[in-house]
Short mmCIF file of C-alpha atoms in Angstrom, two decimals:
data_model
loop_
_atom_site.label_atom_id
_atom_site.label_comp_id
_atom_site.label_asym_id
_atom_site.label_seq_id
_atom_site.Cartn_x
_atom_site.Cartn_y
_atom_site.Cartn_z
CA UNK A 30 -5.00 -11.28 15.27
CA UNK A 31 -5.54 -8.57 12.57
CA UNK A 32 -8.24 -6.21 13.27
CA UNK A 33 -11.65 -6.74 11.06
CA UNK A 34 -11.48 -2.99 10.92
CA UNK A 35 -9.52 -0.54 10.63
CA UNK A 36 -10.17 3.35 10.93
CA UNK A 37 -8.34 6.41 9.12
CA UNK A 38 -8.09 9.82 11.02
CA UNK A 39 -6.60 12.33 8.78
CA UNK A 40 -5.22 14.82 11.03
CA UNK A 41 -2.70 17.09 11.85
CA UNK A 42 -5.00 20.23 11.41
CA UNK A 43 -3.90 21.14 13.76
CA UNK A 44 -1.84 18.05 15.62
CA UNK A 45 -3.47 18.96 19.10
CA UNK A 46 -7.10 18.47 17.96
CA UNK A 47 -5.72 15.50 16.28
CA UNK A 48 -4.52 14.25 19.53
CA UNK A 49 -7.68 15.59 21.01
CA UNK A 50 -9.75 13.10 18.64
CA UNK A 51 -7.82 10.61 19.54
CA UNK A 52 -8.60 10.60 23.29
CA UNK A 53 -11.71 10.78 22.44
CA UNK A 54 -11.89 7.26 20.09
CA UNK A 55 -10.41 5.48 23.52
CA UNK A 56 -13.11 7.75 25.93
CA UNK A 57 -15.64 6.25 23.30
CA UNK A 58 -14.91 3.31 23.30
CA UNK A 59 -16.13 0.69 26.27
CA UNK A 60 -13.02 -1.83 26.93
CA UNK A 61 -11.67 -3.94 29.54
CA UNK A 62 -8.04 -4.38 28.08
CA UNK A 63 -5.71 -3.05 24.99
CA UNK A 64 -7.33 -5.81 22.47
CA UNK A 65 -11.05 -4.14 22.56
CA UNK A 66 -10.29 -1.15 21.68
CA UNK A 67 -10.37 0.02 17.77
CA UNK A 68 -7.84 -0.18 15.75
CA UNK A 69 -6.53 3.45 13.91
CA UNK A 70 -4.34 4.80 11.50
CA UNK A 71 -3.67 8.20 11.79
CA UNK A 72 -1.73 10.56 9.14
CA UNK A 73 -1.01 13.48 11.10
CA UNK A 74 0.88 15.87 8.23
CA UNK A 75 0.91 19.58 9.76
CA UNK A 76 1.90 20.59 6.50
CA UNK A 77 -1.19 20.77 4.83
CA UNK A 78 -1.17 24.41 3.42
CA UNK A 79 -3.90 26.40 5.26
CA UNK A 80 -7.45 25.96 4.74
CA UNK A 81 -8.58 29.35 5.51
CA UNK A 82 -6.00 31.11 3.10
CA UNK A 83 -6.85 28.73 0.90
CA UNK A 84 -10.50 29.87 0.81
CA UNK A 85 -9.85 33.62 0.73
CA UNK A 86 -7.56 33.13 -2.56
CA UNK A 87 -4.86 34.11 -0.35
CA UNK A 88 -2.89 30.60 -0.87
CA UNK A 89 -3.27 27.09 -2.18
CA UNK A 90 -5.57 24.77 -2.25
CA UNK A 91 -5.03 22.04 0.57
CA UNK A 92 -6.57 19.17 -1.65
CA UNK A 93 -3.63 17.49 -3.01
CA UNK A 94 -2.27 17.45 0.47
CA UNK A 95 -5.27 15.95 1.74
CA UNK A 96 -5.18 13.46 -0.88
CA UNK A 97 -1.63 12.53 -0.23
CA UNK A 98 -2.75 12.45 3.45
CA UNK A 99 -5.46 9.99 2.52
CA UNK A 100 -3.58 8.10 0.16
CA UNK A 101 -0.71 7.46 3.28
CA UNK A 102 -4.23 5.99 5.29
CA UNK A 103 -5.72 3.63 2.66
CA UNK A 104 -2.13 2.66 1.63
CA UNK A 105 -1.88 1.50 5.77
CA UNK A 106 -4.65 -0.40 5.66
CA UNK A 107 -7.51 2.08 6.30
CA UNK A 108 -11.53 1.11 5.74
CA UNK A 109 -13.34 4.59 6.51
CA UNK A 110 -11.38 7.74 6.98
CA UNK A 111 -12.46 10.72 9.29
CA UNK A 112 -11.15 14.23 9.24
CA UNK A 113 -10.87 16.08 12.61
CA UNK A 114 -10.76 19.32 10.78
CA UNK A 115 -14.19 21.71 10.32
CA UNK A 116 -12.40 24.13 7.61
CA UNK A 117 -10.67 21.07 5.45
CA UNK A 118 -14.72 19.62 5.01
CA UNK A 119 -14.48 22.55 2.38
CA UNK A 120 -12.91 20.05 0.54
CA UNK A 121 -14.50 17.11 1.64
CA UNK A 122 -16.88 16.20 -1.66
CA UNK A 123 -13.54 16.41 -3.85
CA UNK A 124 -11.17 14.48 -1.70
CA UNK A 125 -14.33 11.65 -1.66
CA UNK A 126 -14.14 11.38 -5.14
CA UNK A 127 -10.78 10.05 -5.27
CA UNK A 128 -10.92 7.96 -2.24
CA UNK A 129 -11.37 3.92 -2.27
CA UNK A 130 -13.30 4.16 1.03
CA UNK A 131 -15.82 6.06 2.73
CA UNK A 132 -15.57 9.18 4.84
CA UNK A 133 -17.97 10.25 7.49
CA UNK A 134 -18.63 14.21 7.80
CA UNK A 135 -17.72 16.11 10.48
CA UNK A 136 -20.33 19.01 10.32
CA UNK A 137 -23.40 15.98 9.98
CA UNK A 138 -21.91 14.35 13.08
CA UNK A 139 -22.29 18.14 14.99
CA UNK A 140 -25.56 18.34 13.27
CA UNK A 141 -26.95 15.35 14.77
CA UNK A 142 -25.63 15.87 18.10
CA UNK A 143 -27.14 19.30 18.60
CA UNK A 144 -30.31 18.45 17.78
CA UNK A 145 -30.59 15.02 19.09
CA UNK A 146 -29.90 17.05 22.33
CA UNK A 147 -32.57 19.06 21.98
CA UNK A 148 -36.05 18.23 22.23
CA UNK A 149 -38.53 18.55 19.23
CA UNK A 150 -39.88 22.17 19.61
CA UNK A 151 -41.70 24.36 17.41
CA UNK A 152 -39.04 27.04 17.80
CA UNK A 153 -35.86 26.05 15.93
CA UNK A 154 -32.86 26.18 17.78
CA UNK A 155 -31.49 29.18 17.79
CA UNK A 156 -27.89 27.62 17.92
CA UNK A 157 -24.34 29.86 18.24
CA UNK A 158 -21.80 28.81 16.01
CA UNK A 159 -17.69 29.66 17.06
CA UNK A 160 -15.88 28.28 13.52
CA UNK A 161 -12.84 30.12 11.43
CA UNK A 162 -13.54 32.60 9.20
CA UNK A 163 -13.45 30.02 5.72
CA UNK A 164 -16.16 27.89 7.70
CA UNK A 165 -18.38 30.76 8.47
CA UNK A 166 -18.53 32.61 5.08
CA UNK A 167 -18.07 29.09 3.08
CA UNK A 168 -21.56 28.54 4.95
CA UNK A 169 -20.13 25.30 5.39
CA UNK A 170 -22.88 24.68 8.37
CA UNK A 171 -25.57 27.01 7.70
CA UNK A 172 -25.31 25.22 4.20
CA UNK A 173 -25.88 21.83 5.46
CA UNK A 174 -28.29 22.06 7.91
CA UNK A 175 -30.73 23.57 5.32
CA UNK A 176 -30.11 20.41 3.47
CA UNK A 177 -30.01 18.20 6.27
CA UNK A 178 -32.49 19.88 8.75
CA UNK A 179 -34.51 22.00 7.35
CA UNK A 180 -36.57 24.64 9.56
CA UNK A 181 -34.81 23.18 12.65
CA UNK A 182 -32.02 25.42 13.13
CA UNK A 183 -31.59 29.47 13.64
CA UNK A 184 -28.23 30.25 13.25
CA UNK A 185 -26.35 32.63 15.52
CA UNK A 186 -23.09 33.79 14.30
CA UNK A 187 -20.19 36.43 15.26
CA UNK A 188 -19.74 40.02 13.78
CA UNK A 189 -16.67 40.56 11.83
CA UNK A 190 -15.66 42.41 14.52
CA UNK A 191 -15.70 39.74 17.34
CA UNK A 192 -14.02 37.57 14.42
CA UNK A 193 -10.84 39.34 14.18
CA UNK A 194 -10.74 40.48 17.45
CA UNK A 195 -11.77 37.42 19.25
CA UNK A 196 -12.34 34.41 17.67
CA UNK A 197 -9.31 33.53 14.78
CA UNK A 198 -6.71 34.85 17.36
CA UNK A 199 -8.07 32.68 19.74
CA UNK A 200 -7.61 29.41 17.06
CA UNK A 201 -4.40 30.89 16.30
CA UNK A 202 -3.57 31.06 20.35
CA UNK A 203 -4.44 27.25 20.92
CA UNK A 204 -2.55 26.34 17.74
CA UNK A 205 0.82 27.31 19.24
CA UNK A 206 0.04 26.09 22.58
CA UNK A 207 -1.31 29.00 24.47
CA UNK A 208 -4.69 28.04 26.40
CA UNK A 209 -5.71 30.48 28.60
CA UNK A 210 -4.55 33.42 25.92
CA UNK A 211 -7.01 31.66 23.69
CA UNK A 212 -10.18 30.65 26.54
CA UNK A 213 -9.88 34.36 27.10
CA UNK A 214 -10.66 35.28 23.44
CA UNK A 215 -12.99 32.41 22.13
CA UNK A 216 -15.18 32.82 26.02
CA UNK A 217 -15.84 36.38 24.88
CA UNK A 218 -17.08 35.31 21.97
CA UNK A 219 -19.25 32.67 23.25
CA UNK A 220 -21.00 35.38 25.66
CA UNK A 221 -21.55 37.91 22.95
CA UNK A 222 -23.81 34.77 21.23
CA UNK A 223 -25.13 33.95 24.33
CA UNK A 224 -26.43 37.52 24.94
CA UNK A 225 -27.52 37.86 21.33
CA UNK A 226 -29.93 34.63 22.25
CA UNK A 227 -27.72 31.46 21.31
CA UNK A 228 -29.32 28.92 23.41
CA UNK A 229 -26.47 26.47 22.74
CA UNK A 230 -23.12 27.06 20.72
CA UNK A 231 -21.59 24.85 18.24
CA UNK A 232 -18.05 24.82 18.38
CA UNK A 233 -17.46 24.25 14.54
CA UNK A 234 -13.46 24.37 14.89
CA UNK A 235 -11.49 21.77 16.38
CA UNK A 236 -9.15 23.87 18.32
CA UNK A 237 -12.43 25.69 20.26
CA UNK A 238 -12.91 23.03 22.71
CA UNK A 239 -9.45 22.98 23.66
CA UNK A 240 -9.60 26.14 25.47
CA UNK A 241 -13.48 26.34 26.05
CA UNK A 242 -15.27 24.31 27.97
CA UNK A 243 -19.18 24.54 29.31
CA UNK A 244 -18.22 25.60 33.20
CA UNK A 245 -16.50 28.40 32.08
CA UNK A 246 -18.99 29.51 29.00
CA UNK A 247 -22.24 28.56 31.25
CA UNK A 248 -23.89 27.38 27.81
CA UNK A 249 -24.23 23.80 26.28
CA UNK A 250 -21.34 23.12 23.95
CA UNK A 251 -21.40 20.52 21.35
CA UNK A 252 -18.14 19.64 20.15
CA UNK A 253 -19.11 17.12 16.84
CA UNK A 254 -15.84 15.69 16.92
CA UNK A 255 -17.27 13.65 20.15
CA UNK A 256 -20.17 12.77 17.81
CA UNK A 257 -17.98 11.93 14.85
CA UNK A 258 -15.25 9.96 17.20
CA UNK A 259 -18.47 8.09 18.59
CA UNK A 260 -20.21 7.05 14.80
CA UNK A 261 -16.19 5.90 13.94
CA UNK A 262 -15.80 3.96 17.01
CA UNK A 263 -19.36 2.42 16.17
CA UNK A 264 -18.47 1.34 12.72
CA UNK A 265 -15.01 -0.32 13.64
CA UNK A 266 -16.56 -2.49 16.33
CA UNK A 267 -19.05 -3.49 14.03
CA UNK A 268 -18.76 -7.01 12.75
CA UNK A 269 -20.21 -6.17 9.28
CA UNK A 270 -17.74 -7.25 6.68
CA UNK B 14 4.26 20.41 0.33
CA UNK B 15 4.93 16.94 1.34
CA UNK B 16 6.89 16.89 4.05
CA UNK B 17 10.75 15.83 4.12
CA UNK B 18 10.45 13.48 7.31
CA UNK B 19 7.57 11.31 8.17
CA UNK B 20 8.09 9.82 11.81
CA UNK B 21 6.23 6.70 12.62
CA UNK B 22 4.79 5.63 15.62
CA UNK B 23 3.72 1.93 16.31
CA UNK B 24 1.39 2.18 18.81
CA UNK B 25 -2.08 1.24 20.71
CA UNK B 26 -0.11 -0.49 23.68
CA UNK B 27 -2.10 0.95 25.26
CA UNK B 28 -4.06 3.42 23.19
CA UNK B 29 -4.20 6.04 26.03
CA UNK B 30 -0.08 6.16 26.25
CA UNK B 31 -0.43 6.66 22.22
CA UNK B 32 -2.16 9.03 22.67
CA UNK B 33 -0.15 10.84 25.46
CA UNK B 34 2.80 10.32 23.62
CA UNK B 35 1.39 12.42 20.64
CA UNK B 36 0.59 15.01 22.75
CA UNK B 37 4.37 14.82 24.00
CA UNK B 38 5.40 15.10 20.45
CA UNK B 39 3.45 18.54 19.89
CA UNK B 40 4.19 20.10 23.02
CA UNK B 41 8.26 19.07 22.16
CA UNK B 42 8.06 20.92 18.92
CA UNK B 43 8.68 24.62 18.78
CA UNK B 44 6.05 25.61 16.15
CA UNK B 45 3.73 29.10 15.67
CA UNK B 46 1.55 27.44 13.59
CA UNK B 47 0.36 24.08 12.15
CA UNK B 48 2.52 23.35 8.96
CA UNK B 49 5.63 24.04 11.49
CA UNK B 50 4.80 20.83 13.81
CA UNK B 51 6.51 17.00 12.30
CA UNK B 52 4.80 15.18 10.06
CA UNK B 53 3.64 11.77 12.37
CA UNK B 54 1.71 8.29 10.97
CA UNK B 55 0.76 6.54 13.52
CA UNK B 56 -0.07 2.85 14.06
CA UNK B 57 -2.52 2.38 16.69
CA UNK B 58 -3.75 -1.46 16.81
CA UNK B 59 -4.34 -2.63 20.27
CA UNK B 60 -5.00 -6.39 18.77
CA UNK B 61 -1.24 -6.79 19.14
CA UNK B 62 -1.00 -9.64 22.16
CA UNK B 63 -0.37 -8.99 25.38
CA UNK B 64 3.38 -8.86 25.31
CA UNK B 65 3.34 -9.64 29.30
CA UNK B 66 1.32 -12.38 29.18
CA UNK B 67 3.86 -13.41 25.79
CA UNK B 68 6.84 -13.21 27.88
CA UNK B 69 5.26 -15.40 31.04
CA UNK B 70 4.79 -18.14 27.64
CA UNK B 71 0.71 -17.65 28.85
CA UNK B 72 0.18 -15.87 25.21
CA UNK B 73 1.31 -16.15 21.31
CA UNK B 74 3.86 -13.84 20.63
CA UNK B 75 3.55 -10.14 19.58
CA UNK B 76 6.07 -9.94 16.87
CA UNK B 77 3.49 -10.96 14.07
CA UNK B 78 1.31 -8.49 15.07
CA UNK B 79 4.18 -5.62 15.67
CA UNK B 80 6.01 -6.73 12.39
CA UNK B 81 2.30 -6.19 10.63
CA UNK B 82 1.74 -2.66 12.16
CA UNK B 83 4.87 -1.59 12.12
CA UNK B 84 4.15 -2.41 7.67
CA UNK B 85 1.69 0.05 8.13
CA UNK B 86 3.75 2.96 9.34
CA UNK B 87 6.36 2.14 5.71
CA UNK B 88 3.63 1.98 3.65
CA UNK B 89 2.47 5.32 4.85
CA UNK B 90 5.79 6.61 4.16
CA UNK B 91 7.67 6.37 7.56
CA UNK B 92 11.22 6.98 7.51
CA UNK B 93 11.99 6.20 11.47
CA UNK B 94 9.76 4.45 14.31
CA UNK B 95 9.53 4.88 17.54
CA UNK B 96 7.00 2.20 19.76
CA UNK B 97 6.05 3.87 23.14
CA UNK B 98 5.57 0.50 25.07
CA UNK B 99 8.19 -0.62 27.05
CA UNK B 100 7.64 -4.17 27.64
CA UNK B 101 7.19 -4.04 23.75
CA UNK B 102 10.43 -3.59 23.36
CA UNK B 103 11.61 -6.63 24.64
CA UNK B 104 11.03 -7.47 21.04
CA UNK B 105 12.61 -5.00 19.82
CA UNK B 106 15.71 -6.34 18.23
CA UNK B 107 13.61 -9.04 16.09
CA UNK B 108 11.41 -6.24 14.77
CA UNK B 109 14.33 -4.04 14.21
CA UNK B 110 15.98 -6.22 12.31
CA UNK B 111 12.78 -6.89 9.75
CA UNK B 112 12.95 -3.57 9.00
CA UNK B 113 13.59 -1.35 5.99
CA UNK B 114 14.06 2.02 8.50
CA UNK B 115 15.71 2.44 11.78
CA UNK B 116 13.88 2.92 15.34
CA UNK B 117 14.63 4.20 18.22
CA UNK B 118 15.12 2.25 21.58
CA UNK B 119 12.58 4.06 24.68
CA UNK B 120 15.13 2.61 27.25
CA UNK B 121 18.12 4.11 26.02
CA UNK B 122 16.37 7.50 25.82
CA UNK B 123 14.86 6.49 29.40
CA UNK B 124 18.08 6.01 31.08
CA UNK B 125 19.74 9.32 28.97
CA UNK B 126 17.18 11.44 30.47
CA UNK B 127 17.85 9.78 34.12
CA UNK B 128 21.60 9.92 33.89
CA UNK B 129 21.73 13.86 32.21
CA UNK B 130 18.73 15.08 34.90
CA UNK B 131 21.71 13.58 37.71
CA UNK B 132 25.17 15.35 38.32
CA UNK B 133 27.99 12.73 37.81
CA UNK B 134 28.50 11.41 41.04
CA UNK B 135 30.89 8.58 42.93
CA UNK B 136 28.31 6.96 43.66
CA UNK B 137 25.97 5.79 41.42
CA UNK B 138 22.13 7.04 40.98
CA UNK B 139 19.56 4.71 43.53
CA UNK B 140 17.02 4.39 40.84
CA UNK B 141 13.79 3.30 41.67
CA UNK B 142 11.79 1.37 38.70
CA UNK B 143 8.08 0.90 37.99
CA UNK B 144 7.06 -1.41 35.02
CA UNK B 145 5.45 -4.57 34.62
CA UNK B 146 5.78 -7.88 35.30
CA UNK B 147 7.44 -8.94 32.10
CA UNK B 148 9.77 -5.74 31.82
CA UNK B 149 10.96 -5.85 35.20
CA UNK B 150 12.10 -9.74 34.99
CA UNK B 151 13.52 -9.76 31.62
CA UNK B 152 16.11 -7.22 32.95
CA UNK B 153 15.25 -5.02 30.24
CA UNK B 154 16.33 -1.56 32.28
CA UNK B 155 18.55 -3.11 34.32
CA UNK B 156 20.44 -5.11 31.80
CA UNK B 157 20.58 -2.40 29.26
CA UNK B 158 21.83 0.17 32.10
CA UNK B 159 24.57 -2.49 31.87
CA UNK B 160 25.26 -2.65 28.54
CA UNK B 161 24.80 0.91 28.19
CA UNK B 162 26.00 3.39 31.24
CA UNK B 163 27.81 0.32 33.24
CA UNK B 164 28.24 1.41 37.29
CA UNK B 165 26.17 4.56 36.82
CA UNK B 166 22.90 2.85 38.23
CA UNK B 167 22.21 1.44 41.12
CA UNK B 168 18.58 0.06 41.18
CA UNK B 169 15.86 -0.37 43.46
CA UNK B 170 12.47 -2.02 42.54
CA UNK B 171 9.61 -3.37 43.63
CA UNK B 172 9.05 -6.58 45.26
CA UNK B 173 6.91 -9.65 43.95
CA UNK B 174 3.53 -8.87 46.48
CA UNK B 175 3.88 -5.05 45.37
CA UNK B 176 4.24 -5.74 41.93
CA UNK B 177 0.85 -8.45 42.81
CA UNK B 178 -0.38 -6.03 45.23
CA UNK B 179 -0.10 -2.52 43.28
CA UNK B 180 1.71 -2.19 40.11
CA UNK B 181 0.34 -5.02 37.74
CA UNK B 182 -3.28 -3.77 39.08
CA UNK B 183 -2.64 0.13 38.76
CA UNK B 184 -1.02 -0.44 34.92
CA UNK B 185 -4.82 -2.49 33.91
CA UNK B 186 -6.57 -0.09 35.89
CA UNK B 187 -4.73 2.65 33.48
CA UNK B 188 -5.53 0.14 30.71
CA UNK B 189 -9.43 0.66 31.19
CA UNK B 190 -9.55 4.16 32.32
CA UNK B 191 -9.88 4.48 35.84
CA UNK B 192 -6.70 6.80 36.41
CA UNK B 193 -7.89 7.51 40.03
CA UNK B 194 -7.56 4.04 41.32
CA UNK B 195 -4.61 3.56 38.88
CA UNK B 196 -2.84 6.70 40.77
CA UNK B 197 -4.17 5.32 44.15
CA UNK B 198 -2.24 1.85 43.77
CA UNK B 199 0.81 3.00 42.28
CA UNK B 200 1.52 5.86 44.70
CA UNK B 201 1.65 2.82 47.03
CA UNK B 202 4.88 1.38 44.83
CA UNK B 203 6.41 4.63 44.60
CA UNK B 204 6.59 5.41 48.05
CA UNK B 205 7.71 1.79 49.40
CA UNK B 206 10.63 2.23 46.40
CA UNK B 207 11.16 5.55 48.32
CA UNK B 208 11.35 4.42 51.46
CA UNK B 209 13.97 1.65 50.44
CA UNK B 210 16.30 4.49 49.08
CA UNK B 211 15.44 5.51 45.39
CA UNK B 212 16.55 9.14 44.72
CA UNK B 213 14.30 9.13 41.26
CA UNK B 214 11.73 7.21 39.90
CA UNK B 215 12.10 5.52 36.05
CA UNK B 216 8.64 4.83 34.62
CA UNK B 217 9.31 2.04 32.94
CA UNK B 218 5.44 1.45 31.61
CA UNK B 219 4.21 3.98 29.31
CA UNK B 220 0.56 3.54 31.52
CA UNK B 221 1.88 5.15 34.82
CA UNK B 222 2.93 8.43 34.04
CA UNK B 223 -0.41 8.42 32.98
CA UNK B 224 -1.52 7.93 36.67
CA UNK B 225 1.62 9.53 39.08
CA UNK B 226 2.97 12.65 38.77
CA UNK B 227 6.02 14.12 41.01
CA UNK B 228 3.35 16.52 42.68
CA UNK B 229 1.73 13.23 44.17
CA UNK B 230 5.22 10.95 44.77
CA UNK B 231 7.01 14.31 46.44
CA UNK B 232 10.29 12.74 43.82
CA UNK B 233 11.65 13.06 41.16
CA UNK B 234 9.99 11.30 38.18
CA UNK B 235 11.77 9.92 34.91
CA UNK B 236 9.63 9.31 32.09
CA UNK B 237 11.25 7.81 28.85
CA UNK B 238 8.49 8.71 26.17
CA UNK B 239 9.49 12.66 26.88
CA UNK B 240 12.99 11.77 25.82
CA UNK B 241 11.70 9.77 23.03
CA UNK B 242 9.69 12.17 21.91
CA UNK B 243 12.20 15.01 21.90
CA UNK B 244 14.74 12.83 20.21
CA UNK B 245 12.30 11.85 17.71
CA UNK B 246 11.10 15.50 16.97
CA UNK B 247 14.60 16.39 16.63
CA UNK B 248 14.92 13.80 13.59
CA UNK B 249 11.99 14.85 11.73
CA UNK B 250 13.02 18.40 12.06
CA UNK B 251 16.15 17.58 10.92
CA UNK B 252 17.11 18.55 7.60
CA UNK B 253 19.78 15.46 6.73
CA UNK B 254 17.88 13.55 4.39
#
């Protein structure tokens, strides 16, 4: 009656797109009854210090958190560990080191959803990306999809201006809870990359689609923790020892 | 930076009611930003046996597999666990008593929250329950209200064709997703438990509140996991060590 498998989310950055993720591992997964769906551990420890202070020198570095964080996971059982969190992948190659198990990457998963979506064209994809202010200048995307995809991708990103105006108070907003404060902010965002040619906009923070969604924005979205939930659910229902 | 409380919660019965229960959890905490929200591990492994089926001596027992998960959430460093499953808890005093931290009991919070939402009264509160099959005939509500608040509760459930007809189908229909039917069948309870007299409703499945709300029932609606929740956020924030 144990399960074969068993997956790690290390969350809590923040706890709603934790819970978020979550829904999203049962929405992904097809079951009849309790028993088929996969079988999680989650460490959800807000007190991770924060990732984008962290990055501007402005406070310390989250890694021994995350390794703590990780270490409560594998200690409970856990045989591949994913991080709903787009700024702590700053960190990912160094927590992966230390790790017993696996990891899968968050900004891959987003990767390979937006351009599975779209068809093979000679244009690259001139694709918006909404992300905090460490994941943006950290090139944390732009970074990997010239290793990953080369050619395929034209990158569309917010002015500093629409950043502090717009886009980290919106995070900030659906961190303590407030929604619409925060679809207000992060939706004008997603229109100024929509008129500046963004064809579809990659919502590289886990808060973003909280508030946004693709009725209100009138663009494709592609949120890659659906991706990322979709590749864990994949590997715990797989039989492979 | 680790934090001082780690709460644990043994769950994945079913995985959507973990799920809404950690959303409970972060909208019960007063925080501004992340590192302010409790520090959660959470045990979601839906292989634990159907505890209805258990009880009806159809199925193995549970405890095993609840005693196994529930090693999980201590090895990740849990200092308290809550289980949002009712009919789990018919277990509760076996697991409880394997141990090494406390837990806390989802009926007791269940029937605080009904008894503090009603004015003491002479007579005593016409409480209408919804829970399953095994819940509702191992008296664990109504002998706890016993134990527990004795002559405060007068109940008022469902009979054996609506618990056939509409509850036991609109909890699995929860169970696999399809919250529109769910809501559709156990509407129907609600308002025949209505009709016989109850003044509130106790959700005594952690699945329905998933379906009903007090917008659809027109009356008032208990639901245990958002005392649990509070009660357990108040621990973790708590500073007692």
């Amino acid at each position: 009656m144990q399960p074969k498998r068993v997956l790690g989310v290390l969350g809590g950055m923040g706890p709603l797109a934790t819970v978020a993720f979550m829904r999203q591992l049962v929405q992904s997964t097809p079951a009849q009854c309790d028993q088929e769906h996969v079988a999680v551990v989650v460490s959800s420890i807000p007190q991770v210090p924060d990732r984008t202070q962290a990055f501007r020198g402005e406070g310390v570095s989250p890694l021994p958190a995350l390794q703590a964080s990780a270490h409560r996971l594998t200690q409970a059982g856990a045989g591949l560990i994913v991080m709903p969190c787009n700024t702590a992948h700053l960190w990912f190659d160094d927590l992966q080191a230390t790790l017993p198990c696996p990891m899968l990457h968050l900004v891959d998963a987003g990767l390979h959803a937006a351009l599975t979506a779209s068809p093979l064209a000679p244009e690259p994809l001139r694709l918006g990306l909404l992300a905090t202010d460490a994941t943006l200048a950290s090139g944390l995307y732009v970074n990997r999809a010239a290793l990953k995809a080369p050619g395929r991708v034209s990158w569309v990103m917010p002015t500093a201006t629409e950043m502090l105006q717009w886009v980290m108070p919106g995070i900030e907003a659906v961190k303590c809870g407030q929604l619409l404060e925060a679809r207000d902010q992060l939706g004008r965002a997603a229109h100024a990359l929509q008129m500046r040619g963004a064809q579809r906009l990659m919502l590289g923070c886990t808060e973003i689609p909280l508030a946004l969604d693709e009725a209100t924005c009138g663009i494709p979205l592609i949120d890659p923790t659906v991706e990322l939930a979709c590749q864990a659910v994949a590997w715990a229902r797989s039989n492979t020892p």
